[in-house]
């Protein structure tokens, strides 16, 4: 999509503010292909991808984005070879060990990491408890599935005794209930699908797909995604803001 000159020239922090970009979500895909291109084991791609994720999240915070959500391990990723799955679990634990460096980020794990073992369950809970109340939010989707999240929400409502539910009830029972819905979902790695990520919350998210493999994704690529986001017209089913609105409409 063409980016007009005004948007092209504004600083990215200004664009974040002006466009109301509060929550960005990343489907961090392409680690395996990145490694394969270099004749390395897939685990090597995950290691570089995990390091890169810290850089990208820090940058999003720096440019004024309040909330990031990253897709790190889907409920379906358990189908992968044991060696790869174990490497991903080890990377999660070492990430948690170093997460103390991030002084102003509140970490939240979305999905069911606790089902992957006692250590992962305890370490993820501890990090959440230690960082509660901090100004920036990072949701890490680990053992996460969008359908499972909706089913969980409905089951919680049934357990409360509800016999009919509203959209608000479901939203309030999602893992992300304390965050605004994602404004922008970026998927790296050239696939154009959502792979069971934030199915409910993505109803009106802007989607942005890039061929860049996650380990190669840079802060300049974030700037580009923000510029594209700022160029889009989010209508939410209504009309463009600059279209004439009929009386009593266009709220
Ligand atoms: C994304 O990279 C990370 C996870 C799914 C854990 P992939 O491992 O899916 O990389 P590709 O898609 O095989 O290149
Ligand atoms: C989605 O990537 C999950 C993560 C990035 C963690 P996948 O690589 O698992 O998705 P598919 O299998 O290509 O749809
Ligand atoms: Mg993949």
PDB file of C-alpha atoms and ligand atoms in Angstrom:
ATOM      1  CA  UNK A   1       0.000   0.000   0.000  1.00  0.00           C
ATOM      2  CA  UNK A   2       1.252   3.483  -0.854  1.00  0.00           C
ATOM      3  CA  UNK A   3       2.158   5.628   2.137  1.00  0.00           C
ATOM      4  CA  UNK A   4       1.372   9.309   1.636  1.00  0.00           C
ATOM      5  CA  UNK A   5       4.139  11.851   2.025  1.00  0.00           C
ATOM      6  CA  UNK A   6       2.829  13.343   5.257  1.00  0.00           C
ATOM      7  CA  UNK A   7       2.854   9.971   6.999  1.00  0.00           C
ATOM      8  CA  UNK A   8       6.195   9.082   5.414  1.00  0.00           C
ATOM      9  CA  UNK A   9       7.802  12.173   6.976  1.00  0.00           C
ATOM     10  CA  UNK A  10       6.369  12.087  10.507  1.00  0.00           C
ATOM     11  CA  UNK A  11       8.423  10.542  13.315  1.00  0.00           C
ATOM     12  CA  UNK A  12       7.189   7.086  14.172  1.00  0.00           C
ATOM     13  CA  UNK A  13       6.393   8.026  17.813  1.00  0.00           C
ATOM     14  CA  UNK A  14       4.088  10.727  16.463  1.00  0.00           C
ATOM     15  CA  UNK A  15       2.418   8.212  14.143  1.00  0.00           C
ATOM     16  CA  UNK A  16       1.840   5.804  17.024  1.00  0.00           C
ATOM     17  CA  UNK A  17       0.134   8.594  18.948  1.00  0.00           C
ATOM     18  CA  UNK A  18      -1.878  10.021  16.071  1.00  0.00           C
ATOM     19  CA  UNK A  19      -3.076   6.665  14.774  1.00  0.00           C
ATOM     20  CA  UNK A  20      -4.105   5.398  18.227  1.00  0.00           C
ATOM     21  CA  UNK A  21      -1.846   2.360  17.997  1.00  0.00           C
ATOM     22  CA  UNK A  22      -1.976   1.028  21.537  1.00  0.00           C
ATOM     23  CA  UNK A  23      -1.629  -2.705  21.068  1.00  0.00           C
ATOM     24  CA  UNK A  24       0.521  -4.516  18.518  1.00  0.00           C
ATOM     25  CA  UNK A  25       0.661  -8.299  18.217  1.00  0.00           C
ATOM     26  CA  UNK A  26       3.296 -10.359  16.413  1.00  0.00           C
ATOM     27  CA  UNK A  27       3.059 -13.825  14.943  1.00  0.00           C
ATOM     28  CA  UNK A  28       6.787 -14.495  15.093  1.00  0.00           C
ATOM     29  CA  UNK A  29       7.105 -16.946  12.227  1.00  0.00           C
ATOM     30  CA  UNK A  30      10.009 -18.105  10.091  1.00  0.00           C
ATOM     31  CA  UNK A  31      12.649 -19.205  12.598  1.00  0.00           C
ATOM     32  CA  UNK A  32      12.902 -22.684  11.091  1.00  0.00           C
ATOM     33  CA  UNK A  33      13.319 -21.414   7.522  1.00  0.00           C
ATOM     34  CA  UNK A  34      15.886 -18.869   8.672  1.00  0.00           C
ATOM     35  CA  UNK A  35      17.967 -21.715  10.139  1.00  0.00           C
ATOM     36  CA  UNK A  36      17.436 -23.987   7.139  1.00  0.00           C
ATOM     37  CA  UNK A  37      18.758 -21.307   4.776  1.00  0.00           C
ATOM     38  CA  UNK A  38      21.981 -21.332   6.808  1.00  0.00           C
ATOM     39  CA  UNK A  39      22.106 -25.136   7.065  1.00  0.00           C
ATOM     40  CA  UNK A  40      21.647 -24.878  10.821  1.00  0.00           C
ATOM     41  CA  UNK A  41      19.286 -26.878  13.047  1.00  0.00           C
ATOM     42  CA  UNK A  42      15.852 -25.306  13.530  1.00  0.00           C
ATOM     43  CA  UNK A  43      16.693 -24.704  17.199  1.00  0.00           C
ATOM     44  CA  UNK A  44      19.369 -22.201  16.116  1.00  0.00           C
ATOM     45  CA  UNK A  45      16.655 -20.167  14.391  1.00  0.00           C
ATOM     46  CA  UNK A  46      14.578 -20.194  17.551  1.00  0.00           C
ATOM     47  CA  UNK A  47      17.540 -18.913  19.580  1.00  0.00           C
ATOM     48  CA  UNK A  48      18.133 -15.956  17.248  1.00  0.00           C
ATOM     49  CA  UNK A  49      14.377 -15.396  17.086  1.00  0.00           C
ATOM     50  CA  UNK A  50      14.147 -15.260  20.895  1.00  0.00           C
ATOM     51  CA  UNK A  51      16.955 -12.687  21.076  1.00  0.00           C
ATOM     52  CA  UNK A  52      15.312 -10.638  18.368  1.00  0.00           C
ATOM     53  CA  UNK A  53      12.000 -10.687  20.156  1.00  0.00           C
ATOM     54  CA  UNK A  54      13.553  -8.782  23.079  1.00  0.00           C
ATOM     55  CA  UNK A  55      14.871  -6.114  20.702  1.00  0.00           C
ATOM     56  CA  UNK A  56      11.530  -5.701  18.977  1.00  0.00           C
ATOM     57  CA  UNK A  57       9.504  -5.546  22.195  1.00  0.00           C
ATOM     58  CA  UNK A  58      11.860  -2.941  23.693  1.00  0.00           C
ATOM     59  CA  UNK A  59      11.544  -0.890  20.544  1.00  0.00           C
ATOM     60  CA  UNK A  60       7.751  -1.012  20.573  1.00  0.00           C
ATOM     61  CA  UNK A  61       7.817   0.295  24.121  1.00  0.00           C
ATOM     62  CA  UNK A  62      10.241   3.038  23.131  1.00  0.00           C
ATOM     63  CA  UNK A  63       7.961   4.314  20.389  1.00  0.00           C
ATOM     64  CA  UNK A  64       5.034   4.505  22.789  1.00  0.00           C
ATOM     65  CA  UNK A  65       3.075   1.293  22.188  1.00  0.00           C
ATOM     66  CA  UNK A  66       1.473   0.333  25.506  1.00  0.00           C
ATOM     67  CA  UNK A  67       0.868  -3.327  24.909  1.00  0.00           C
ATOM     68  CA  UNK A  68       2.573  -6.051  22.858  1.00  0.00           C
ATOM     69  CA  UNK A  69       1.412  -9.607  22.408  1.00  0.00           C
ATOM     70  CA  UNK A  70       3.709 -12.201  20.887  1.00  0.00           C
ATOM     71  CA  UNK A  71       2.867 -15.667  19.654  1.00  0.00           C
ATOM     72  CA  UNK A  72       5.684 -17.868  20.913  1.00  0.00           C
ATOM     73  CA  UNK A  73       4.184 -21.383  21.069  1.00  0.00           C
ATOM     74  CA  UNK A  74       0.781 -22.485  19.847  1.00  0.00           C
ATOM     75  CA  UNK A  75      -1.246 -25.372  21.272  1.00  0.00           C
ATOM     76  CA  UNK A  76      -0.504 -27.102  17.950  1.00  0.00           C
ATOM     77  CA  UNK A  77       3.278 -26.607  18.105  1.00  0.00           C
ATOM     78  CA  UNK A  78       3.516 -29.556  20.520  1.00  0.00           C
ATOM     79  CA  UNK A  79       3.227 -31.747  17.382  1.00  0.00           C
ATOM     80  CA  UNK A  80       6.822 -30.854  16.478  1.00  0.00           C
ATOM     81  CA  UNK A  81       9.747 -33.185  17.167  1.00  0.00           C
ATOM     82  CA  UNK A  82      10.554 -33.518  20.855  1.00  0.00           C
ATOM     83  CA  UNK A  83      14.004 -32.022  20.429  1.00  0.00           C
ATOM     84  CA  UNK A  84      12.589 -28.822  18.962  1.00  0.00           C
ATOM     85  CA  UNK A  85       9.819 -28.582  21.556  1.00  0.00           C
ATOM     86  CA  UNK A  86      12.325 -29.021  24.388  1.00  0.00           C
ATOM     87  CA  UNK A  87      14.578 -26.351  22.900  1.00  0.00           C
ATOM     88  CA  UNK A  88      11.613 -23.951  22.833  1.00  0.00           C
ATOM     89  CA  UNK A  89      10.827 -24.705  26.484  1.00  0.00           C
ATOM     90  CA  UNK A  90      14.470 -24.088  27.442  1.00  0.00           C
ATOM     91  CA  UNK A  91      14.419 -20.773  25.603  1.00  0.00           C
ATOM     92  CA  UNK A  92      11.314 -19.764  27.515  1.00  0.00           C
ATOM     93  CA  UNK A  93      12.988 -20.547  30.847  1.00  0.00           C
ATOM     94  CA  UNK A  94      16.157 -18.629  29.967  1.00  0.00           C
ATOM     95  CA  UNK A  95      14.044 -15.727  28.755  1.00  0.00           C
ATOM     96  CA  UNK A  96      12.261 -15.676  32.133  1.00  0.00           C
ATOM     97  CA  UNK A  97      15.619 -15.758  33.941  1.00  0.00           C
ATOM     98  CA  UNK A  98      16.752 -12.635  32.115  1.00  0.00           C
ATOM     99  CA  UNK A  99      13.411 -10.860  32.191  1.00  0.00           C
ATOM    100  CA  UNK A 100      14.342  -9.011  35.403  1.00  0.00           C
ATOM    101  CA  UNK A 101      16.335  -6.597  33.189  1.00  0.00           C
ATOM    102  CA  UNK A 102      13.051  -5.223  31.871  1.00  0.00           C
ATOM    103  CA  UNK A 103      12.144  -2.825  34.657  1.00  0.00           C
ATOM    104  CA  UNK A 104       8.885  -1.369  33.410  1.00  0.00           C
ATOM    105  CA  UNK A 105       7.219  -4.312  31.673  1.00  0.00           C
ATOM    106  CA  UNK A 106       4.363  -6.277  33.176  1.00  0.00           C
ATOM    107  CA  UNK A 107       4.535  -9.829  31.830  1.00  0.00           C
ATOM    108  CA  UNK A 108       1.476 -11.936  31.306  1.00  0.00           C
ATOM    109  CA  UNK A 109       1.422 -15.425  29.830  1.00  0.00           C
ATOM    110  CA  UNK A 110      -1.619 -16.171  27.774  1.00  0.00           C
ATOM    111  CA  UNK A 111      -2.614 -19.732  27.010  1.00  0.00           C
ATOM    112  CA  UNK A 112      -1.884 -22.644  29.324  1.00  0.00           C
ATOM    113  CA  UNK A 113       1.890 -22.792  29.847  1.00  0.00           C
ATOM    114  CA  UNK A 114       1.250 -24.509  33.203  1.00  0.00           C
ATOM    115  CA  UNK A 115       0.066 -27.598  31.315  1.00  0.00           C
ATOM    116  CA  UNK A 116       3.578 -28.011  29.898  1.00  0.00           C
ATOM    117  CA  UNK A 117       5.121 -28.965  33.219  1.00  0.00           C
ATOM    118  CA  UNK A 118       5.608 -27.855  36.805  1.00  0.00           C
ATOM    119  CA  UNK A 119       8.722 -25.734  36.172  1.00  0.00           C
ATOM    120  CA  UNK A 120       7.218 -23.750  33.319  1.00  0.00           C
ATOM    121  CA  UNK A 121       3.996 -23.282  35.309  1.00  0.00           C
ATOM    122  CA  UNK A 122       5.811 -21.979  38.374  1.00  0.00           C
ATOM    123  CA  UNK A 123       8.313 -19.761  36.556  1.00  0.00           C
ATOM    124  CA  UNK A 124       5.677 -18.099  34.402  1.00  0.00           C
ATOM    125  CA  UNK A 125       3.479 -17.426  37.443  1.00  0.00           C
ATOM    126  CA  UNK A 126       6.414 -16.002  39.393  1.00  0.00           C
ATOM    127  CA  UNK A 127       7.317 -13.592  36.624  1.00  0.00           C
ATOM    128  CA  UNK A 128       3.707 -12.427  36.405  1.00  0.00           C
ATOM    129  CA  UNK A 129       3.567 -11.846  40.161  1.00  0.00           C
ATOM    130  CA  UNK A 130       6.916 -10.003  40.296  1.00  0.00           C
ATOM    131  CA  UNK A 131       6.016  -7.604  37.503  1.00  0.00           C
ATOM    132  CA  UNK A 132       2.362  -6.868  38.242  1.00  0.00           C
ATOM    133  CA  UNK A 133       1.307  -3.214  37.973  1.00  0.00           C
ATOM    134  CA  UNK A 134       4.115  -2.021  35.675  1.00  0.00           C
ATOM    135  CA  UNK A 135       3.263   0.484  32.921  1.00  0.00           C
ATOM    136  CA  UNK A 136       3.923  -1.546  29.744  1.00  0.00           C
ATOM    137  CA  UNK A 137       2.288  -4.876  29.071  1.00  0.00           C
ATOM    138  CA  UNK A 138       3.812  -7.837  27.289  1.00  0.00           C
ATOM    139  CA  UNK A 139       1.540 -10.814  26.704  1.00  0.00           C
ATOM    140  CA  UNK A 140       3.465 -13.927  25.755  1.00  0.00           C
ATOM    141  CA  UNK A 141       1.244 -16.512  24.097  1.00  0.00           C
ATOM    142  CA  UNK A 142       2.689 -19.859  25.115  1.00  0.00           C
ATOM    143  CA  UNK A 143       0.678 -23.028  24.688  1.00  0.00           C
ATOM    144  CA  UNK A 144      -1.964 -20.676  23.367  1.00  0.00           C
ATOM    145  CA  UNK A 145      -4.866 -21.398  21.026  1.00  0.00           C
ATOM    146  CA  UNK A 146      -7.537 -18.882  20.068  1.00  0.00           C
ATOM    147  CA  UNK A 147     -10.331 -21.433  19.941  1.00  0.00           C
ATOM    148  CA  UNK A 148      -9.338 -22.931  23.282  1.00  0.00           C
ATOM    149  CA  UNK A 149      -9.362 -19.419  24.748  1.00  0.00           C
ATOM    150  CA  UNK A 150     -12.970 -18.837  23.641  1.00  0.00           C
ATOM    151  CA  UNK A 151     -14.069 -22.269  24.899  1.00  0.00           C
ATOM    152  CA  UNK A 152     -12.398 -21.541  28.240  1.00  0.00           C
ATOM    153  CA  UNK A 153     -14.218 -18.217  28.480  1.00  0.00           C
ATOM    154  CA  UNK A 154     -17.583 -19.878  27.821  1.00  0.00           C
ATOM    155  CA  UNK A 155     -16.889 -22.627  30.357  1.00  0.00           C
ATOM    156  CA  UNK A 156     -15.998 -20.051  32.987  1.00  0.00           C
ATOM    157  CA  UNK A 157     -19.305 -18.324  32.324  1.00  0.00           C
ATOM    158  CA  UNK A 158     -21.212 -21.623  32.593  1.00  0.00           C
ATOM    159  CA  UNK A 159     -19.435 -22.300  35.891  1.00  0.00           C
ATOM    160  CA  UNK A 160     -20.693 -18.916  37.132  1.00  0.00           C
ATOM    161  CA  UNK A 161     -24.209 -20.082  36.362  1.00  0.00           C
ATOM    162  CA  UNK A 162     -24.820 -18.104  33.144  1.00  0.00           C
ATOM    163  CA  UNK A 163     -27.264 -19.679  30.702  1.00  0.00           C
ATOM    164  CA  UNK A 164     -26.878 -17.003  28.001  1.00  0.00           C
ATOM    165  CA  UNK A 165     -23.777 -14.956  27.281  1.00  0.00           C
ATOM    166  CA  UNK A 166     -23.012 -11.611  25.661  1.00  0.00           C
ATOM    167  CA  UNK A 167     -19.985 -10.479  23.660  1.00  0.00           C
ATOM    168  CA  UNK A 168     -18.921  -8.437  26.684  1.00  0.00           C
ATOM    169  CA  UNK A 169     -19.057 -11.560  28.865  1.00  0.00           C
ATOM    170  CA  UNK A 170     -16.769 -13.419  26.499  1.00  0.00           C
ATOM    171  CA  UNK A 171     -14.329 -10.508  26.136  1.00  0.00           C
ATOM    172  CA  UNK A 172     -14.173 -10.171  29.913  1.00  0.00           C
ATOM    173  CA  UNK A 173     -13.187 -13.827  30.254  1.00  0.00           C
ATOM    174  CA  UNK A 174     -10.360 -13.897  27.719  1.00  0.00           C
ATOM    175  CA  UNK A 175      -6.725 -13.967  28.832  1.00  0.00           C
ATOM    176  CA  UNK A 176      -6.291 -10.479  27.368  1.00  0.00           C
ATOM    177  CA  UNK A 177      -9.243  -8.929  29.233  1.00  0.00           C
ATOM    178  CA  UNK A 178      -7.107  -6.145  30.716  1.00  0.00           C
ATOM    179  CA  UNK A 179      -5.737  -4.961  27.348  1.00  0.00           C
ATOM    180  CA  UNK A 180      -7.327  -3.041  24.524  1.00  0.00           C
ATOM    181  CA  UNK A 181      -7.947  -5.301  21.506  1.00  0.00           C
ATOM    182  CA  UNK A 182      -4.965  -5.529  19.154  1.00  0.00           C
ATOM    183  CA  UNK A 183      -4.934  -2.652  16.683  1.00  0.00           C
ATOM    184  CA  UNK A 184      -2.328  -4.254  14.456  1.00  0.00           C
ATOM    185  CA  UNK A 185      -1.307  -7.885  13.972  1.00  0.00           C
ATOM    186  CA  UNK A 186       1.990  -8.421  12.167  1.00  0.00           C
ATOM    187  CA  UNK A 187       2.902 -11.845  10.814  1.00  0.00           C
ATOM    188  CA  UNK A 188       6.425 -12.444   9.609  1.00  0.00           C
ATOM    189  CA  UNK A 189       7.549 -15.437   7.556  1.00  0.00           C
ATOM    190  CA  UNK A 190       5.432 -14.987   4.417  1.00  0.00           C
ATOM    191  CA  UNK A 191       2.411 -17.041   5.489  1.00  0.00           C
ATOM    192  CA  UNK A 192      -0.945 -15.319   5.139  1.00  0.00           C
ATOM    193  CA  UNK A 193      -2.924 -16.955   7.870  1.00  0.00           C
ATOM    194  CA  UNK A 194      -3.763 -16.413  11.497  1.00  0.00           C
ATOM    195  CA  UNK A 195      -2.910 -19.912  12.826  1.00  0.00           C
ATOM    196  CA  UNK A 196      -5.339 -19.842  15.766  1.00  0.00           C
ATOM    197  CA  UNK A 197      -4.049 -16.539  17.181  1.00  0.00           C
ATOM    198  CA  UNK A 198      -6.318 -14.014  18.974  1.00  0.00           C
ATOM    199  CA  UNK A 199      -9.355 -15.158  16.990  1.00  0.00           C
ATOM    200  CA  UNK A 200     -11.878 -13.187  19.008  1.00  0.00           C
ATOM    201  CA  UNK A 201      -9.731 -10.108  19.604  1.00  0.00           C
ATOM    202  CA  UNK A 202      -8.736  -9.796  15.933  1.00  0.00           C
ATOM    203  CA  UNK A 203     -12.254  -8.944  14.775  1.00  0.00           C
ATOM    204  CA  UNK A 204     -11.212  -5.436  13.686  1.00  0.00           C
ATOM    205  CA  UNK A 205      -7.435  -5.622  13.906  1.00  0.00           C
ATOM    206  CA  UNK A 206      -5.433  -4.424  10.928  1.00  0.00           C
ATOM    207  CA  UNK A 207      -3.448  -7.333   9.495  1.00  0.00           C
ATOM    208  CA  UNK A 208       0.041  -6.888   8.110  1.00  0.00           C
ATOM    209  CA  UNK A 209       2.010  -9.690   6.491  1.00  0.00           C
ATOM    210  CA  UNK A 210       5.666  -9.549   5.601  1.00  0.00           C
ATOM    211  CA  UNK A 211       8.030 -11.993   3.903  1.00  0.00           C
ATOM    212  CA  UNK A 212      10.773 -11.136   6.373  1.00  0.00           C
ATOM    213  CA  UNK A 213      11.656 -14.153   8.549  1.00  0.00           C
ATOM    214  CA  UNK A 214      11.342 -13.399  12.262  1.00  0.00           C
ATOM    215  CA  UNK A 215      15.105 -13.538  13.095  1.00  0.00           C
ATOM    216  CA  UNK A 216      15.669 -10.942  10.344  1.00  0.00           C
ATOM    217  CA  UNK A 217      12.823  -8.654  11.425  1.00  0.00           C
ATOM    218  CA  UNK A 218      14.191  -5.233  12.433  1.00  0.00           C
ATOM    219  CA  UNK A 219      13.080  -2.077  14.201  1.00  0.00           C
ATOM    220  CA  UNK A 220      12.989  -0.413  10.760  1.00  0.00           C
ATOM    221  CA  UNK A 221      10.457  -3.089   9.777  1.00  0.00           C
ATOM    222  CA  UNK A 222       8.364  -2.093  12.814  1.00  0.00           C
ATOM    223  CA  UNK A 223       8.486   1.523  11.578  1.00  0.00           C
ATOM    224  CA  UNK A 224       7.267   0.363   8.190  1.00  0.00           C
ATOM    225  CA  UNK A 225       4.374  -1.579   9.747  1.00  0.00           C
ATOM    226  CA  UNK A 226       3.431   1.481  11.833  1.00  0.00           C
ATOM    227  CA  UNK A 227       3.478   3.695   8.731  1.00  0.00           C
ATOM    228  CA  UNK A 228       1.237   1.266   6.865  1.00  0.00           C
ATOM    229  CA  UNK A 229      -1.084   1.066   9.871  1.00  0.00           C
ATOM    230  CA  UNK A 230      -1.260   4.866  10.071  1.00  0.00           C
ATOM    231  CA  UNK A 231      -2.165   5.005   6.354  1.00  0.00           C
ATOM    232  CA  UNK A 232      -5.115   2.668   6.701  1.00  0.00           C
ATOM    233  CA  UNK A 233      -8.670   3.782   7.204  1.00  0.00           C
ATOM    234  CA  UNK A 234     -10.259   1.870  10.076  1.00  0.00           C
ATOM    235  CA  UNK A 235     -13.964   2.076   9.506  1.00  0.00           C
ATOM    236  CA  UNK A 236     -15.288  -0.565  11.919  1.00  0.00           C
ATOM    237  CA  UNK A 237     -18.208  -1.037   9.550  1.00  0.00           C
ATOM    238  CA  UNK A 238     -18.975   2.690   9.340  1.00  0.00           C
ATOM    239  CA  UNK A 239     -17.754   5.267   6.855  1.00  0.00           C
ATOM    240  CA  UNK A 240     -14.466   7.118   6.537  1.00  0.00           C
ATOM    241  CA  UNK A 241     -14.203  10.038   8.943  1.00  0.00           C
ATOM    242  CA  UNK A 242     -13.991  12.465   6.007  1.00  0.00           C
ATOM    243  CA  UNK A 243     -17.149  11.104   4.313  1.00  0.00           C
ATOM    244  CA  UNK A 244     -20.344  13.133   4.915  1.00  0.00           C
ATOM    245  CA  UNK A 245     -22.150  11.451   7.812  1.00  0.00           C
ATOM    246  CA  UNK A 246     -25.949  11.509   7.970  1.00  0.00           C
ATOM    247  CA  UNK A 247     -27.685  13.208  10.920  1.00  0.00           C
ATOM    248  CA  UNK A 248     -27.326  11.189  14.112  1.00  0.00           C
ATOM    249  CA  UNK A 249     -24.816   8.833  12.527  1.00  0.00           C
ATOM    250  CA  UNK A 250     -21.075   8.556  12.400  1.00  0.00           C
ATOM    251  CA  UNK A 251     -20.546   8.426  16.124  1.00  0.00           C
TER     252      UNK A 251
HETATM  253  C1  LIG B   1       7.975 -19.703  14.515  1.00  0.00           C
HETATM  254  O1  LIG B   1       8.897 -20.194  13.608  1.00  0.00           O
HETATM  255  C2  LIG B   1       8.239 -20.157  15.925  1.00  0.00           C
HETATM  256  C3  LIG B   1       7.328 -21.197  16.389  1.00  0.00           C
HETATM  257  C4  LIG B   1       6.288 -21.621  15.762  1.00  0.00           C
HETATM  258  C5  LIG B   1       7.639 -21.810  17.659  1.00  0.00           C
HETATM  259  P1  LIG B   1       8.720 -21.604  12.891  1.00  0.00           P
HETATM  260  O2  LIG B   1       9.457 -22.622  13.710  1.00  0.00           O
HETATM  261  O3  LIG B   1       7.311 -21.915  12.644  1.00  0.00           O
HETATM  262  O4  LIG B   1       9.499 -21.340  11.563  1.00  0.00           O
HETATM  263  P2  LIG B   1       9.137 -21.885  10.116  1.00  0.00           P
HETATM  264  O5  LIG B   1       7.730 -21.452   9.833  1.00  0.00           O
HETATM  265  O6  LIG B   1       9.267 -23.381  10.163  1.00  0.00           O
HETATM  266  O7  LIG B   1      10.136 -21.232   9.229  1.00  0.00           O
HETATM  267  C1  LIG B   2       2.295 -19.914  14.344  1.00  0.00           C
HETATM  268  O1  LIG B   2       3.300 -20.386  13.533  1.00  0.00           O
HETATM  269  C2  LIG B   2       2.680 -20.074  15.776  1.00  0.00           C
HETATM  270  C3  LIG B   2       3.802 -19.252  16.232  1.00  0.00           C
HETATM  271  C4  LIG B   2       4.420 -18.343  15.541  1.00  0.00           C
HETATM  272  C5  LIG B   2       4.209 -19.492  17.592  1.00  0.00           C
HETATM  273  P1  LIG B   2       3.276 -21.871  12.927  1.00  0.00           P
HETATM  274  O2  LIG B   2       4.517 -22.003  12.139  1.00  0.00           O
HETATM  275  O3  LIG B   2       3.034 -22.849  14.007  1.00  0.00           O
HETATM  276  O4  LIG B   2       1.998 -21.812  12.003  1.00  0.00           O
HETATM  277  P2  LIG B   2       1.570 -22.714  10.771  1.00  0.00           P
HETATM  278  O5  LIG B   2       1.721 -24.141  11.198  1.00  0.00           O
HETATM  279  O6  LIG B   2       2.500 -22.374   9.651  1.00  0.00           O
HETATM  280  O7  LIG B   2       0.177 -22.306  10.493  1.00  0.00           O
HETATM  281 MG1  LIG B   3       6.104 -21.544  11.067  1.00  0.00          MG
END
